[in-house]
PDB file of C-alpha atoms in Angstrom:
ATOM      1  CA  UNK A   1       0.000   0.000   0.000  1.00 79.00           C
ATOM      2  CA  UNK A   2       2.849   2.400   0.837  1.00 91.00           C
ATOM      3  CA  UNK A   3       4.505   1.658  -2.512  1.00 90.00           C
ATOM      4  CA  UNK A   4       1.296   2.455  -4.418  1.00 90.00           C
ATOM      5  CA  UNK A   5       0.911   5.770  -2.595  1.00 93.00           C
ATOM      6  CA  UNK A   6       4.534   6.690  -3.319  1.00 94.00           C
ATOM      7  CA  UNK A   7       4.245   5.800  -7.019  1.00 92.00           C
ATOM      8  CA  UNK A   8       0.947   7.620  -7.548  1.00 93.00           C
ATOM      9  CA  UNK A   9       2.286  10.679  -5.736  1.00 96.00           C
ATOM     10  CA  UNK A  10       5.448  10.586  -7.858  1.00 94.00           C
ATOM     11  CA  UNK A  11       3.379  10.395 -11.058  1.00 94.00           C
ATOM     12  CA  UNK A  12       1.308  13.373  -9.906  1.00 96.00           C
ATOM     13  CA  UNK A  13       4.413  15.419  -9.060  1.00 96.00           C
ATOM     14  CA  UNK A  14       6.167  14.802 -12.365  1.00 95.00           C
ATOM     15  CA  UNK A  15       3.004  15.564 -14.319  1.00 96.00           C
ATOM     16  CA  UNK A  16       2.695  18.877 -12.456  1.00 96.00           C
ATOM     17  CA  UNK A  17       6.389  19.515 -13.160  1.00 96.00           C
ATOM     18  CA  UNK A  18       5.863  19.156 -16.915  1.00 95.00           C
ATOM     19  CA  UNK A  19       2.877  21.492 -16.836  1.00 96.00           C
ATOM     20  CA  UNK A  20       4.869  24.080 -14.860  1.00 96.00           C
ATOM     21  CA  UNK A  21       7.781  23.842 -17.296  1.00 95.00           C
ATOM     22  CA  UNK A  22       5.420  24.681 -20.133  1.00 94.00           C
ATOM     23  CA  UNK A  23       3.524  27.357 -18.197  1.00 93.00           C
ATOM     24  CA  UNK A  24       6.743  29.071 -17.126  1.00 93.00           C
ATOM     25  CA  UNK A  25       8.435  28.897 -20.546  1.00 89.00           C
ATOM     26  CA  UNK A  26       8.089  32.267 -22.241  1.00 81.00           C
ATOM     27  CA  UNK A  27       8.510  31.778 -25.986  1.00 79.00           C
ATOM     28  CA  UNK A  28       9.911  35.295 -26.343  1.00 81.00           C
ATOM     29  CA  UNK A  29      12.356  34.826 -23.440  1.00 86.00           C
ATOM     30  CA  UNK A  30      15.386  32.923 -24.691  1.00 87.00           C
ATOM     31  CA  UNK A  31      16.825  32.891 -21.159  1.00 92.00           C
ATOM     32  CA  UNK A  32      13.848  31.214 -19.472  1.00 93.00           C
ATOM     33  CA  UNK A  33      15.655  27.851 -19.236  1.00 93.00           C
ATOM     34  CA  UNK A  34      18.450  29.488 -17.226  1.00 95.00           C
ATOM     35  CA  UNK A  35      15.893  30.995 -14.873  1.00 96.00           C
ATOM     36  CA  UNK A  36      14.438  27.533 -14.349  1.00 97.00           C
ATOM     37  CA  UNK A  37      17.934  26.295 -13.469  1.00 96.00           C
ATOM     38  CA  UNK A  38      18.237  29.032 -10.839  1.00 97.00           C
ATOM     39  CA  UNK A  39      15.026  27.872  -9.182  1.00 97.00           C
ATOM     40  CA  UNK A  40      16.000  24.192  -9.453  1.00 97.00           C
ATOM     41  CA  UNK A  41      19.283  25.067  -7.756  1.00 96.00           C
ATOM     42  CA  UNK A  42      17.496  26.888  -4.932  1.00 97.00           C
ATOM     43  CA  UNK A  43      14.930  24.168  -4.210  1.00 97.00           C
ATOM     44  CA  UNK A  44      17.144  21.116  -4.732  1.00 95.00           C
ATOM     45  CA  UNK A  45      19.947  22.704  -2.756  1.00 95.00           C
ATOM     46  CA  UNK A  46      17.581  23.305   0.166  1.00 96.00           C
ATOM     47  CA  UNK A  47      16.285  19.738  -0.198  1.00 95.00           C
ATOM     48  CA  UNK A  48      19.808  18.336   0.032  1.00 92.00           C
ATOM     49  CA  UNK A  49      20.503  20.145   3.306  1.00 91.00           C
ATOM     50  CA  UNK A  50      17.129  19.110   4.757  1.00 92.00           C
ATOM     51  CA  UNK A  51      17.771  15.454   3.911  1.00 90.00           C
ATOM     52  CA  UNK A  52      21.337  15.434   5.201  1.00 88.00           C
ATOM     53  CA  UNK A  53      20.433  14.085   8.695  1.00 87.00           C
ATOM     54  CA  UNK A  54      19.060  10.954   6.974  1.00 86.00           C
ATOM     55  CA  UNK A  55      22.144  10.339   4.814  1.00 87.00           C
ATOM     56  CA  UNK A  56      22.952   6.612   4.660  1.00 84.00           C
ATOM     57  CA  UNK A  57      26.691   7.227   4.763  1.00 84.00           C
ATOM     58  CA  UNK A  58      26.510   9.649   7.711  1.00 84.00           C
ATOM     59  CA  UNK A  59      29.488  11.540   6.304  1.00 83.00           C
ATOM     60  CA  UNK A  60      30.062  15.310   6.418  1.00 82.00           C
ATOM     61  CA  UNK A  61      29.246  17.245   3.262  1.00 78.00           C
ATOM     62  CA  UNK A  62      32.826  17.411   1.984  1.00 80.00           C
ATOM     63  CA  UNK A  63      33.562  13.755   2.690  1.00 83.00           C
ATOM     64  CA  UNK A  64      30.305  12.668   1.078  1.00 83.00           C
ATOM     65  CA  UNK A  65      31.087  14.574  -2.119  1.00 80.00           C
ATOM     66  CA  UNK A  66      34.649  13.213  -2.249  1.00 83.00           C
ATOM     67  CA  UNK A  67      33.527   9.627  -1.656  1.00 82.00           C
ATOM     68  CA  UNK A  68      31.075   9.753  -4.546  1.00 78.00           C
ATOM     69  CA  UNK A  69      33.132  12.072  -6.781  1.00 78.00           C
ATOM     70  CA  UNK A  70      32.625   9.668  -9.707  1.00 74.00           C
ATOM     71  CA  UNK A  71      28.970  10.661  -9.618  1.00 73.00           C
ATOM     72  CA  UNK A  72      29.682  14.333 -10.431  1.00 74.00           C
ATOM     73  CA  UNK A  73      29.850  14.001 -14.256  1.00 75.00           C
ATOM     74  CA  UNK A  74      26.685  11.918 -14.203  1.00 74.00           C
ATOM     75  CA  UNK A  75      24.855  14.530 -12.104  1.00 76.00           C
ATOM     76  CA  UNK A  76      26.002  17.478 -14.220  1.00 79.00           C
ATOM     77  CA  UNK A  77      25.049  15.667 -17.421  1.00 77.00           C
ATOM     78  CA  UNK A  78      21.583  15.100 -15.993  1.00 79.00           C
ATOM     79  CA  UNK A  79      21.247  18.790 -15.167  1.00 85.00           C
ATOM     80  CA  UNK A  80      22.180  19.764 -18.723  1.00 83.00           C
ATOM     81  CA  UNK A  81      19.831  17.140 -20.162  1.00 83.00           C
ATOM     82  CA  UNK A  82      16.995  18.477 -18.027  1.00 88.00           C
ATOM     83  CA  UNK A  83      17.801  21.964 -19.311  1.00 90.00           C
ATOM     84  CA  UNK A  84      17.341  20.671 -22.874  1.00 89.00           C
ATOM     85  CA  UNK A  85      13.975  19.252 -21.847  1.00 90.00           C
ATOM     86  CA  UNK A  86      12.972  22.673 -20.518  1.00 93.00           C
ATOM     87  CA  UNK A  87      14.065  24.331 -23.772  1.00 92.00           C
ATOM     88  CA  UNK A  88      11.967  21.774 -25.637  1.00 90.00           C
ATOM     89  CA  UNK A  89       8.933  22.877 -23.619  1.00 90.00           C
ATOM     90  CA  UNK A  90       9.373  26.348 -25.107  1.00 89.00           C
ATOM     91  CA  UNK A  91       9.036  25.145 -28.693  1.00 88.00           C
ATOM     92  CA  UNK A  92       6.774  22.102 -28.306  1.00 91.00           C
ATOM     93  CA  UNK A  93       3.395  21.459 -26.746  1.00 92.00           C
ATOM     94  CA  UNK A  94       4.032  19.636 -23.492  1.00 92.00           C
ATOM     95  CA  UNK A  95       1.616  16.976 -24.754  1.00 93.00           C
ATOM     96  CA  UNK A  96       4.271  16.167 -27.356  1.00 92.00           C
ATOM     97  CA  UNK A  97       7.476  16.827 -25.391  1.00 92.00           C
ATOM     98  CA  UNK A  98       6.576  14.690 -22.356  1.00 92.00           C
ATOM     99  CA  UNK A  99       6.036  11.389 -24.248  1.00 93.00           C
ATOM    100  CA  UNK A 100       9.196  11.979 -26.289  1.00 90.00           C
ATOM    101  CA  UNK A 101      11.173  12.192 -23.046  1.00 88.00           C
ATOM    102  CA  UNK A 102       9.918   8.743 -22.065  1.00 85.00           C
ATOM    103  CA  UNK A 103      11.120   6.689 -25.031  1.00 83.00           C
ATOM    104  CA  UNK A 104      14.370   5.897 -23.247  1.00 70.00           C
ATOM    105  CA  UNK A 105      13.422   2.211 -23.144  1.00 63.00           C
ATOM    106  CA  UNK A 106      13.314   2.051 -26.944  1.00 70.00           C
ATOM    107  CA  UNK A 107      16.593   3.928 -27.265  1.00 71.00           C
ATOM    108  CA  UNK A 108      18.284   1.613 -24.745  1.00 64.00           C
ATOM    109  CA  UNK A 109      16.929  -1.437 -26.597  1.00 65.00           C
ATOM    110  CA  UNK A 110      18.273  -0.110 -29.906  1.00 69.00           C
ATOM    111  CA  UNK A 111      21.708   0.538 -28.372  1.00 65.00           C
ATOM    112  CA  UNK A 112      21.833  -2.965 -26.895  1.00 62.00           C
ATOM    113  CA  UNK A 113      20.771  -4.509 -30.196  1.00 65.00           C
ATOM    114  CA  UNK A 114      23.531  -2.697 -32.104  1.00 68.00           C
ATOM    115  CA  UNK A 115      26.035  -3.691 -29.429  1.00 63.00           C
ATOM    116  CA  UNK A 116      25.144  -7.394 -29.550  1.00 63.00           C
ATOM    117  CA  UNK A 117      25.215  -7.469 -33.345  1.00 66.00           C
ATOM    118  CA  UNK A 118      28.568  -5.623 -33.481  1.00 69.00           C
ATOM    119  CA  UNK A 119      30.176  -7.924 -30.909  1.00 65.00           C
ATOM    120  CA  UNK A 120      28.615 -11.091 -32.297  1.00 64.00           C
ATOM    121  CA  UNK A 121      26.970 -11.861 -28.958  1.00 57.00           C
ATOM    122  CA  UNK A 122      23.639 -12.668 -30.547  1.00 55.00           C
ATOM    123  CA  UNK A 123      22.997 -15.419 -28.007  1.00 56.00           C
ATOM    124  CA  UNK A 124      22.609 -12.760 -25.323  1.00 53.00           C
ATOM    125  CA  UNK A 125      19.581 -11.255 -27.045  1.00 54.00           C
ATOM    126  CA  UNK A 126      17.225 -13.779 -25.482  1.00 56.00           C
ATOM    127  CA  UNK A 127      18.098 -12.567 -22.010  1.00 59.00           C
ATOM    128  CA  UNK A 128      17.828  -8.887 -22.867  1.00 61.00           C
ATOM    129  CA  UNK A 129      14.577  -8.756 -24.836  1.00 69.00           C
ATOM    130  CA  UNK A 130      11.084 -10.212 -24.802  1.00 76.00           C
ATOM    131  CA  UNK A 131       8.675 -10.614 -27.705  1.00 76.00           C
ATOM    132  CA  UNK A 132       7.066  -7.298 -26.702  1.00 83.00           C
ATOM    133  CA  UNK A 133      10.235  -5.265 -27.322  1.00 80.00           C
ATOM    134  CA  UNK A 134      10.190  -5.278 -31.157  1.00 81.00           C
ATOM    135  CA  UNK A 135       6.497  -4.359 -31.176  1.00 87.00           C
ATOM    136  CA  UNK A 136       7.047  -1.561 -28.673  1.00 86.00           C
ATOM    137  CA  UNK A 137      10.027  -0.279 -30.648  1.00 82.00           C
ATOM    138  CA  UNK A 138       8.051  -0.269 -33.904  1.00 87.00           C
ATOM    139  CA  UNK A 139       5.137   1.593 -32.318  1.00 90.00           C
ATOM    140  CA  UNK A 140       7.512   4.214 -30.896  1.00 89.00           C
ATOM    141  CA  UNK A 141       9.399   4.735 -34.170  1.00 85.00           C
ATOM    142  CA  UNK A 142       6.215   4.990 -36.229  1.00 90.00           C
ATOM    143  CA  UNK A 143       4.513   7.245 -33.682  1.00 89.00           C
ATOM    144  CA  UNK A 144       7.546   9.552 -33.436  1.00 89.00           C
ATOM    145  CA  UNK A 145       7.945   9.868 -37.220  1.00 88.00           C
ATOM    146  CA  UNK A 146       4.256  10.593 -37.751  1.00 90.00           C
ATOM    147  CA  UNK A 147       4.297  13.064 -34.875  1.00 90.00           C
ATOM    148  CA  UNK A 148       7.244  14.825 -36.499  1.00 88.00           C
ATOM    149  CA  UNK A 149       5.351  15.071 -39.783  1.00 88.00           C
ATOM    150  CA  UNK A 150       2.372  16.601 -37.978  1.00 88.00           C
ATOM    151  CA  UNK A 151       4.654  19.046 -36.129  1.00 86.00           C
ATOM    152  CA  UNK A 152       6.173  20.225 -39.419  1.00 84.00           C
ATOM    153  CA  UNK A 153       2.733  20.724 -40.928  1.00 80.00           C
ATOM    154  CA  UNK A 154       1.689  22.732 -37.889  1.00 79.00           C
ATOM    155  CA  UNK A 155       4.822  24.844 -38.158  1.00 76.00           C
ATOM    156  CA  UNK A 156       4.156  25.653 -41.812  1.00 74.00           C
ATOM    157  CA  UNK A 157       0.542  26.577 -41.105  1.00 74.00           C
ATOM    158  CA  UNK A 158       1.676  29.069 -38.448  1.00 66.00           C
ATOM    159  CA  UNK A 159       3.986  30.953 -40.790  1.00 64.00           C
ATOM    160  CA  UNK A 160       1.023  32.807 -42.212  1.00 58.00           C
ATOM    161  CA  UNK A 161      -0.037  33.866 -38.718  1.00 61.00           C
ATOM    162  CA  UNK A 162       2.308  36.587 -37.460  1.00 53.00           C
ATOM    163  CA  UNK A 163       1.042  36.434 -33.881  1.00 53.00           C
ATOM    164  CA  UNK A 164       1.473  32.694 -33.496  1.00 57.00           C
ATOM    165  CA  UNK A 165       5.002  31.271 -33.706  1.00 60.00           C
ATOM    166  CA  UNK A 166       5.042  28.659 -30.970  1.00 65.00           C
ATOM    167  CA  UNK A 167       6.050  25.820 -33.316  1.00 72.00           C
ATOM    168  CA  UNK A 168       8.349  27.525 -35.803  1.00 72.00           C
ATOM    169  CA  UNK A 169      11.080  24.879 -35.407  1.00 76.00           C
ATOM    170  CA  UNK A 170       8.763  22.052 -36.409  1.00 73.00           C
ATOM    171  CA  UNK A 171      10.163  18.548 -35.827  1.00 78.00           C
ATOM    172  CA  UNK A 172      13.654  20.053 -35.339  1.00 84.00           C
ATOM    173  CA  UNK A 173      12.520  20.916 -31.807  1.00 87.00           C
ATOM    174  CA  UNK A 174      12.422  17.161 -31.119  1.00 90.00           C
ATOM    175  CA  UNK A 175      16.192  17.363 -30.603  1.00 90.00           C
ATOM    176  CA  UNK A 176      15.694  18.819 -27.119  1.00 90.00           C
ATOM    177  CA  UNK A 177      13.587  15.998 -25.594  1.00 90.00           C
ATOM    178  CA  UNK A 178      15.737  13.492 -27.507  1.00 88.00           C
ATOM    179  CA  UNK A 179      18.897  14.726 -25.765  1.00 87.00           C
ATOM    180  CA  UNK A 180      17.142  14.196 -22.444  1.00 86.00           C
ATOM    181  CA  UNK A 181      16.087  10.729 -23.604  1.00 84.00           C
ATOM    182  CA  UNK A 182      19.573   9.758 -24.774  1.00 81.00           C
ATOM    183  CA  UNK A 183      21.011  10.613 -21.378  1.00 76.00           C
ATOM    184  CA  UNK A 184      18.273   8.658 -19.604  1.00 70.00           C
ATOM    185  CA  UNK A 185      18.892   5.641 -21.830  1.00 65.00           C
ATOM    186  CA  UNK A 186      22.644   5.801 -21.235  1.00 65.00           C
ATOM    187  CA  UNK A 187      22.062   5.978 -17.480  1.00 58.00           C
ATOM    188  CA  UNK A 188      20.309   2.601 -17.646  1.00 52.00           C
ATOM    189  CA  UNK A 189      23.568   1.055 -18.821  1.00 51.00           C
ATOM    190  CA  UNK A 190      26.092   3.012 -16.759  1.00 51.00           C
ATOM    191  CA  UNK A 191      24.207   3.706 -13.528  1.00 48.00           C
ATOM    192  CA  UNK A 192      25.500   0.618 -11.765  1.00 42.00           C
ATOM    193  CA  UNK A 193      29.141   1.427 -12.550  1.00 43.00           C
ATOM    194  CA  UNK A 194      28.974   5.186 -12.041  1.00 44.00           C
ATOM    195  CA  UNK A 195      27.143   5.052  -8.745  1.00 43.00           C
ATOM    196  CA  UNK A 196      29.301   2.292  -7.277  1.00 44.00           C
ATOM    197  CA  UNK A 197      30.927   3.139  -3.955  1.00 44.00           C
ATOM    198  CA  UNK A 198      34.526   2.278  -3.110  1.00 45.00           C
ATOM    199  CA  UNK A 199      33.458  -0.652  -0.976  1.00 48.00           C
ATOM    200  CA  UNK A 200      31.360  -2.172  -3.752  1.00 52.00           C
ATOM    201  CA  UNK A 201      28.026  -1.147  -2.257  1.00 56.00           C
ATOM    202  CA  UNK A 202      25.549   0.903  -4.207  1.00 63.00           C
ATOM    203  CA  UNK A 203      24.966   4.469  -3.101  1.00 71.00           C
ATOM    204  CA  UNK A 204      21.915   4.935  -0.864  1.00 75.00           C
ATOM    205  CA  UNK A 205      18.780   6.642  -2.151  1.00 77.00           C
ATOM    206  CA  UNK A 206      19.107   9.629   0.197  1.00 84.00           C
ATOM    207  CA  UNK A 207      22.798  10.112  -0.601  1.00 86.00           C
ATOM    208  CA  UNK A 208      21.871   9.929  -4.287  1.00 80.00           C
ATOM    209  CA  UNK A 209      19.314  12.736  -3.895  1.00 86.00           C
ATOM    210  CA  UNK A 210      21.691  14.837  -1.777  1.00 89.00           C
ATOM    211  CA  UNK A 211      24.469  14.681  -4.360  1.00 86.00           C
ATOM    212  CA  UNK A 212      22.060  15.406  -7.184  1.00 86.00           C
ATOM    213  CA  UNK A 213      20.774  18.411  -5.248  1.00 91.00           C
ATOM    214  CA  UNK A 214      24.299  19.767  -4.774  1.00 91.00           C
ATOM    215  CA  UNK A 215      24.897  19.463  -8.521  1.00 89.00           C
ATOM    216  CA  UNK A 216      21.733  21.460  -9.214  1.00 93.00           C
ATOM    217  CA  UNK A 217      22.779  24.029  -6.598  1.00 95.00           C
ATOM    218  CA  UNK A 218      26.154  24.602  -8.276  1.00 93.00           C
ATOM    219  CA  UNK A 219      24.616  24.858 -11.748  1.00 94.00           C
ATOM    220  CA  UNK A 220      21.890  27.144 -10.414  1.00 96.00           C
ATOM    221  CA  UNK A 221      24.464  29.567  -9.002  1.00 96.00           C
ATOM    222  CA  UNK A 222      26.425  29.461 -12.271  1.00 96.00           C
ATOM    223  CA  UNK A 223      23.239  30.120 -14.252  1.00 96.00           C
ATOM    224  CA  UNK A 224      22.347  33.121 -12.072  1.00 97.00           C
ATOM    225  CA  UNK A 225      25.873  34.571 -12.411  1.00 97.00           C
ATOM    226  CA  UNK A 226      25.784  33.975 -16.164  1.00 97.00           C
ATOM    227  CA  UNK A 227      22.527  35.902 -16.406  1.00 96.00           C
ATOM    228  CA  UNK A 228      23.982  38.725 -14.335  1.00 95.00           C
ATOM    229  CA  UNK A 229      27.410  39.167 -15.917  1.00 95.00           C
ATOM    230  CA  UNK A 230      27.206  37.622 -19.391  1.00 95.00           C
ATOM    231  CA  UNK A 231      23.627  38.537 -20.288  1.00 94.00           C
ATOM    232  CA  UNK A 232      23.433  41.732 -18.199  1.00 94.00           C
ATOM    233  CA  UNK A 233      20.130  40.498 -16.779  1.00 93.00           C
ATOM    234  CA  UNK A 234      19.280  40.971 -13.110  1.00 93.00           C
ATOM    235  CA  UNK A 235      17.078  37.973 -12.394  1.00 95.00           C
ATOM    236  CA  UNK A 236      14.857  38.286  -9.324  1.00 93.00           C
ATOM    237  CA  UNK A 237      13.492  34.757  -8.785  1.00 94.00           C
ATOM    238  CA  UNK A 238      11.062  35.718  -6.016  1.00 92.00           C
ATOM    239  CA  UNK A 239       8.935  37.985  -8.165  1.00 91.00           C
ATOM    240  CA  UNK A 240       5.321  36.854  -8.408  1.00 87.00           C
ATOM    241  CA  UNK A 241       5.516  36.087 -12.113  1.00 86.00           C
ATOM    242  CA  UNK A 242       8.420  33.696 -11.547  1.00 92.00           C
ATOM    243  CA  UNK A 243       6.750  31.535  -8.897  1.00 93.00           C
ATOM    244  CA  UNK A 244       5.559  29.002 -11.482  1.00 96.00           C
ATOM    245  CA  UNK A 245       9.252  28.142 -11.898  1.00 96.00           C
ATOM    246  CA  UNK A 246       9.376  27.570  -8.145  1.00 96.00           C
ATOM    247  CA  UNK A 247       6.416  25.209  -8.503  1.00 96.00           C
ATOM    248  CA  UNK A 248       8.278  23.246 -11.187  1.00 97.00           C
ATOM    249  CA  UNK A 249      11.376  22.961  -8.994  1.00 97.00           C
ATOM    250  CA  UNK A 250       9.393  21.868  -5.924  1.00 97.00           C
ATOM    251  CA  UNK A 251       7.395  19.207  -7.786  1.00 97.00           C
ATOM    252  CA  UNK A 252      10.567  17.973  -9.545  1.00 94.00           C
ATOM    253  CA  UNK A 253      12.389  17.644  -6.222  1.00 95.00           C
ATOM    254  CA  UNK A 254       9.504  16.001  -4.365  1.00 96.00           C
ATOM    255  CA  UNK A 255       8.954  13.616  -7.283  1.00 93.00           C
ATOM    256  CA  UNK A 256      12.610  12.557  -7.163  1.00 88.00           C
ATOM    257  CA  UNK A 257      12.367  11.846  -3.434  1.00 90.00           C
ATOM    258  CA  UNK A 258       9.184   9.810  -3.842  1.00 92.00           C
ATOM    259  CA  UNK A 259      10.749   7.870  -6.729  1.00 87.00           C
ATOM    260  CA  UNK A 260      13.847   7.071  -4.662  1.00 83.00           C
ATOM    261  CA  UNK A 261      11.790   5.665  -1.793  1.00 85.00           C
ATOM    262  CA  UNK A 262       9.465   3.790  -4.176  1.00 88.00           C
ATOM    263  CA  UNK A 263      12.358   2.167  -6.029  1.00 81.00           C
ATOM    264  CA  UNK A 264      13.838   1.200  -2.670  1.00 78.00           C
ATOM    265  CA  UNK A 265      10.658  -0.776  -1.929  1.00 84.00           C
ATOM    266  CA  UNK A 266      10.107  -2.221  -5.413  1.00 81.00           C
ATOM    267  CA  UNK A 267      12.977  -1.659  -7.888  1.00 75.00           C
ATOM    268  CA  UNK A 268      11.293  -3.824 -10.542  1.00 72.00           C
ATOM    269  CA  UNK A 269       7.893  -2.184 -10.960  1.00 80.00           C
ATOM    270  CA  UNK A 270       8.718   1.415 -10.033  1.00 83.00           C
ATOM    271  CA  UNK A 271      10.533   2.562 -13.242  1.00 80.00           C
ATOM    272  CA  UNK A 272       8.013   1.225 -15.806  1.00 81.00           C
ATOM    273  CA  UNK A 273       4.982   2.316 -13.776  1.00 85.00           C
ATOM    274  CA  UNK A 274       6.199   5.855 -13.084  1.00 88.00           C
ATOM    275  CA  UNK A 275       7.047   6.269 -16.777  1.00 85.00           C
ATOM    276  CA  UNK A 276       3.322   6.481 -17.468  1.00 88.00           C
ATOM    277  CA  UNK A 277       3.179   9.940 -15.868  1.00 92.00           C
ATOM    278  CA  UNK A 278       3.248  11.438 -19.376  1.00 92.00           C
ATOM    279  CA  UNK A 279      -0.336  10.227 -19.877  1.00 92.00           C
ATOM    280  CA  UNK A 280      -1.474  12.461 -17.025  1.00 93.00           C
ATOM    281  CA  UNK A 281       0.662  15.284 -18.418  1.00 95.00           C
ATOM    282  CA  UNK A 282      -1.250  15.048 -21.688  1.00 93.00           C
ATOM    283  CA  UNK A 283      -4.567  15.174 -19.823  1.00 93.00           C
ATOM    284  CA  UNK A 284      -3.370  18.136 -17.767  1.00 94.00           C
ATOM    285  CA  UNK A 285      -2.195  19.957 -20.879  1.00 94.00           C
ATOM    286  CA  UNK A 286      -5.648  19.546 -22.372  1.00 92.00           C
ATOM    287  CA  UNK A 287      -7.603  20.534 -19.264  1.00 92.00           C
ATOM    288  CA  UNK A 288      -5.306  23.082 -17.589  1.00 93.00           C
ATOM    289  CA  UNK A 289      -3.168  24.594 -20.344  1.00 91.00           C
ATOM    290  CA  UNK A 290      -5.912  24.275 -22.960  1.00 90.00           C
ATOM    291  CA  UNK A 291      -3.516  22.877 -25.547  1.00 90.00           C
ATOM    292  CA  UNK A 292      -5.310  22.181 -28.790  1.00 85.00           C
ATOM    293  CA  UNK A 293      -4.180  19.279 -30.948  1.00 84.00           C
ATOM    294  CA  UNK A 294      -5.544  17.708 -34.093  1.00 85.00           C
ATOM    295  CA  UNK A 295      -6.997  14.214 -34.254  1.00 89.00           C
ATOM    296  CA  UNK A 296      -3.954  13.151 -36.244  1.00 91.00           C
ATOM    297  CA  UNK A 297      -1.654  14.324 -33.451  1.00 90.00           C
ATOM    298  CA  UNK A 298      -3.652  12.474 -30.816  1.00 91.00           C
ATOM    299  CA  UNK A 299      -3.486   9.344 -32.962  1.00 93.00           C
ATOM    300  CA  UNK A 300       0.305   9.701 -33.213  1.00 92.00           C
ATOM    301  CA  UNK A 301       0.524  10.148 -29.427  1.00 93.00           C
ATOM    302  CA  UNK A 302      -1.630   7.056 -28.941  1.00 93.00           C
ATOM    303  CA  UNK A 303       0.696   4.990 -31.140  1.00 93.00           C
ATOM    304  CA  UNK A 304       3.731   6.334 -29.289  1.00 92.00           C
ATOM    305  CA  UNK A 305       2.116   5.692 -25.894  1.00 92.00           C
ATOM    306  CA  UNK A 306       1.293   2.085 -26.774  1.00 92.00           C
ATOM    307  CA  UNK A 307       4.956   1.516 -27.613  1.00 89.00           C
ATOM    308  CA  UNK A 308       6.140   2.974 -24.305  1.00 90.00           C
ATOM    309  CA  UNK A 309       3.625   0.893 -22.347  1.00 90.00           C
ATOM    310  CA  UNK A 310       4.642  -2.293 -24.192  1.00 88.00           C
ATOM    311  CA  UNK A 311       8.287  -1.694 -23.291  1.00 84.00           C
ATOM    312  CA  UNK A 312       7.267  -1.109 -19.681  1.00 84.00           C
ATOM    313  CA  UNK A 313       5.409  -4.429 -19.592  1.00 87.00           C
ATOM    314  CA  UNK A 314       8.431  -6.074 -21.193  1.00 82.00           C
ATOM    315  CA  UNK A 315      10.674  -4.788 -18.386  1.00 75.00           C
ATOM    316  CA  UNK A 316       8.326  -6.327 -15.831  1.00 79.00           C
ATOM    317  CA  UNK A 317       8.264  -9.659 -17.657  1.00 78.00           C
ATOM    318  CA  UNK A 318      12.056  -9.803 -17.901  1.00 71.00           C
ATOM    319  CA  UNK A 319      12.378  -9.489 -14.144  1.00 67.00           C
ATOM    320  CA  UNK A 320       9.887 -12.249 -13.347  1.00 68.00           C
TER     321      UNK A 320
END
């Protein structure tokens, strides 16, 4: 029962996060992603200090960072990937961007397939894939391609409307959620090695969140200084109009904490189940943000969603 509550709460938080990213992304403000990073640094930094008494290692801040120094590149890469996801929210409807950020399973499967073929280890395929994987991969590829076609058509139709330029990049804007996805897929392969402690034990969930929060704090400070000195922009994060960015940072941070505790209880079911949060993001975008999409776009999203769900079921079957 506790696991279900944690997972459902995590799904709710990440859906709210996506909606806040879109709501707080000003199309005319090319620096909005940096302002999001400032808020993420503030909230996740505070979260790290609040969670420090529950650190599994019980080490001081400096010793904790030094012990898990190998994690630093991984954490910084995640911050930059998340920034690309936020930029994507500026140019794409969140109904489109959110599912695209959850095709990491298909990307990981493709990478593994290429690896096994290149190394001649075809016999290992049986242990890495189920019969659902090729179907899920096909659905995702077809859905993504068709969605890109629809995005390009929408971009062309907006060129005649001077006051509406939200999709001027067309399918090119897919590069931003794809960068996020590529990082997420790579983390599936390297997480075990990167997060390995010196004594061979995996890093604890709380320590993981603390270190991630410190990485966001450092990047947040750098982003604020960059705005101030390089862009000559005095960013005041506590202004009323900027509080939606605070909401995104809070829901992102709380979602990460809930996910960490949920995966500690059930590491098998938590990742594939929480991946479905994009479905609720799409519903929220329709009801809250009033995003309008064509029937063709919804059909493409349905095809893409089926592929993601099939890969999630496949992950569950492989662990049984």
